[in-house]
Amino acid sequence: MSGSCAAERQMSERNDDHDQQVDELLCLSSVLSETEFQQVSPCSGKLIVHPICDPPMSVYPLSPEHAALLQDLHNSITISDGADTTIRHSKVLEYSKFLSRRLPDHSRSDVNSLPPVEVKFWFPEDYPSRSPPSFHISCSWLGKDMESRVIKHLVSLWKRNGGLAVLYDAFEDLKNIFQNRDLFPLGNILIAADHQSELESLKELRGNVVQVYDARNFVEDLRSCDSQRADAVFVNEYHQCPICCSNRPGSDFMKLCKCRHHCCRNCLRDEALVHISGGSIRSIRCLECSDEILPQDVQLLISSEDFEKYQSLQLNNALDTMGDIVYCPRPGCGQPVIKEPDSDVAMCTCGYSFCIRCKGSSHGVAPCQWNHTKIAELEGRLVLTDKDYVKQKLMQMITDARSEMWIENNAKHCPRCWAKVEKSGGCNHMSCQVCEGHFCWLCMSMLDKKDPYRHYNDPRSPCNQQLFERGEQEDDDVVDFVLEEGDEFNQAVEAVAGQLEGRPERWFDNEDMNLQARMILEGRVQLENQEPQN
């Protein structure tokens, strides 16, 4: 009779345990999110803890040149696993100060969250009445010694609860442990580089104070997890756009890869398209820190057609900074060609061999005659011809030649990217449109972007008090028309200027206007000479 009662009690306890297990799993699935709890089977599951570092935790990767530093570290900190808690905490503080004092600051990375700690559990048949759950911890940064200590702590938690369900309390306790520096004295994480000798030299530092890791995979995993966690939190919150000042959910924003500043996608897209249409892609920058927005960010903002234009502008900007690049003058080609340093002849992939000075076909061994004499010859041909299309072609050739000669004689190379820069007026503080570098027009030295005018106020500078001084080859700030003697010539110039109104797509300098005025006058002289003959 007593045996039957014992069996019934045992069966009743098992049923109660099973019911409590089912209720506990239902409670966990309703209270915790999918990123915090996952049920694997009717009697097993996984608790996931996302440790938050407040204040941020510093990660120091150590490289081979820190060999002497590692030896100092080895001699300075020796702690056994059985050290007193007070001593251990003081040593952690001493270790943190040691790192911040001895390691270079640029090698440090601050992280706000660590990779998740996964605690897998299994229910025995007599849980929770007689046996605790079985636990296994999976974590990329938690040492084996610390894992065993955490598992012992979870088992002791079940014992203190007197045979009751313990998983939710265990989850809250784990969050408290990993986020409380007093309960979990990890201190700063020390990461050794992928050099086995360094790992061996740090073996005695393992234990209660510091974990030593191989950095080949750990550093990137740590940074990637911290970034993903921050992005997940960011998406679920509302933020204000610094451009349109509207409050939007994080899903409408974009975090820039380089500086991690954020802005709503619509504003960033509009900014990118404006600069792409204007050809000033280097001005696509973060509004908060002025860092250049990386191409991978731009690609996520705009269409594939616009991104092709962006890439084409990138290529053109890169080619413009190369002093050995010319463009094929053959109609329909226009491909960039690398010129030889000691030759005036370039060969395009289309097969056209041309002179880099006059853009005509190669002269062979004869020197190029593209100079003032050649321009004068073209001007003579321009006066004699009566065909409009020939005049238009000759005018274009003369204009291009004069522009090239002016650039060669007056423009200078940017000292940063070597692109040609023209100074049309104003002060000697120059800004390159290609690389956006700041430099002095007089001495061609780079200037501080934040305070470029300090160069002109420094008594030690060769350009002191010469912000508006003119260089040897600089023209006047305001270029007036150079009118020759005679009212008739002036009237001709005015007539040419009137004809050019409404044609902003073409730029004419005063020499071109003078040339056209001469054509008008010569035409009048010819007409006057022909009238008496009639």
Coordinates of C-alpha atoms in Angstrom, one line a residue, residues 427-431 436-441 445-458 461 463-468:
C427 CA 42.8 87.2 -52.5
N428 CA 45.7 84.7 -52.6
H429 CA 43.8 82.2 -50.5
M430 CA 42.9 79.5 -53.1
S431 CA 40.6 76.5 -52.9
E436 CA 39.0 71.0 -52.0
G437 CA 42.5 71.6 -50.6
H438 CA 43.4 75.2 -49.5
F439 CA 46.7 76.7 -50.6
C440 CA 48.5 80.0 -51.1
W441 CA 48.7 81.3 -54.7
S445 CA 52.0 76.0 -49.7
M446 CA 49.1 74.1 -48.2
L447 CA 46.9 76.1 -45.8
D448 CA 45.1 75.0 -42.7
K449 CA 41.4 74.4 -43.7
K450 CA 40.1 75.7 -40.4
D451 CA 42.2 78.8 -40.3
P452 CA 43.7 79.5 -43.8
Y453 CA 44.3 83.2 -43.1
R454 CA 46.8 82.5 -40.3
H455 CA 49.4 82.1 -43.1
Y456 CA 49.0 85.7 -44.1
N457 CA 49.1 87.0 -40.5
D458 CA 52.2 85.1 -39.3
S461 CA 55.5 83.4 -43.2
C463 CA 53.5 85.8 -47.5
N464 CA 52.9 87.8 -44.3
Q465 CA 50.5 90.7 -45.0
Q466 CA 50.2 89.7 -48.7
L467 CA 46.7 88.4 -48.7
F468 CA 45.8 90.7 -51.6

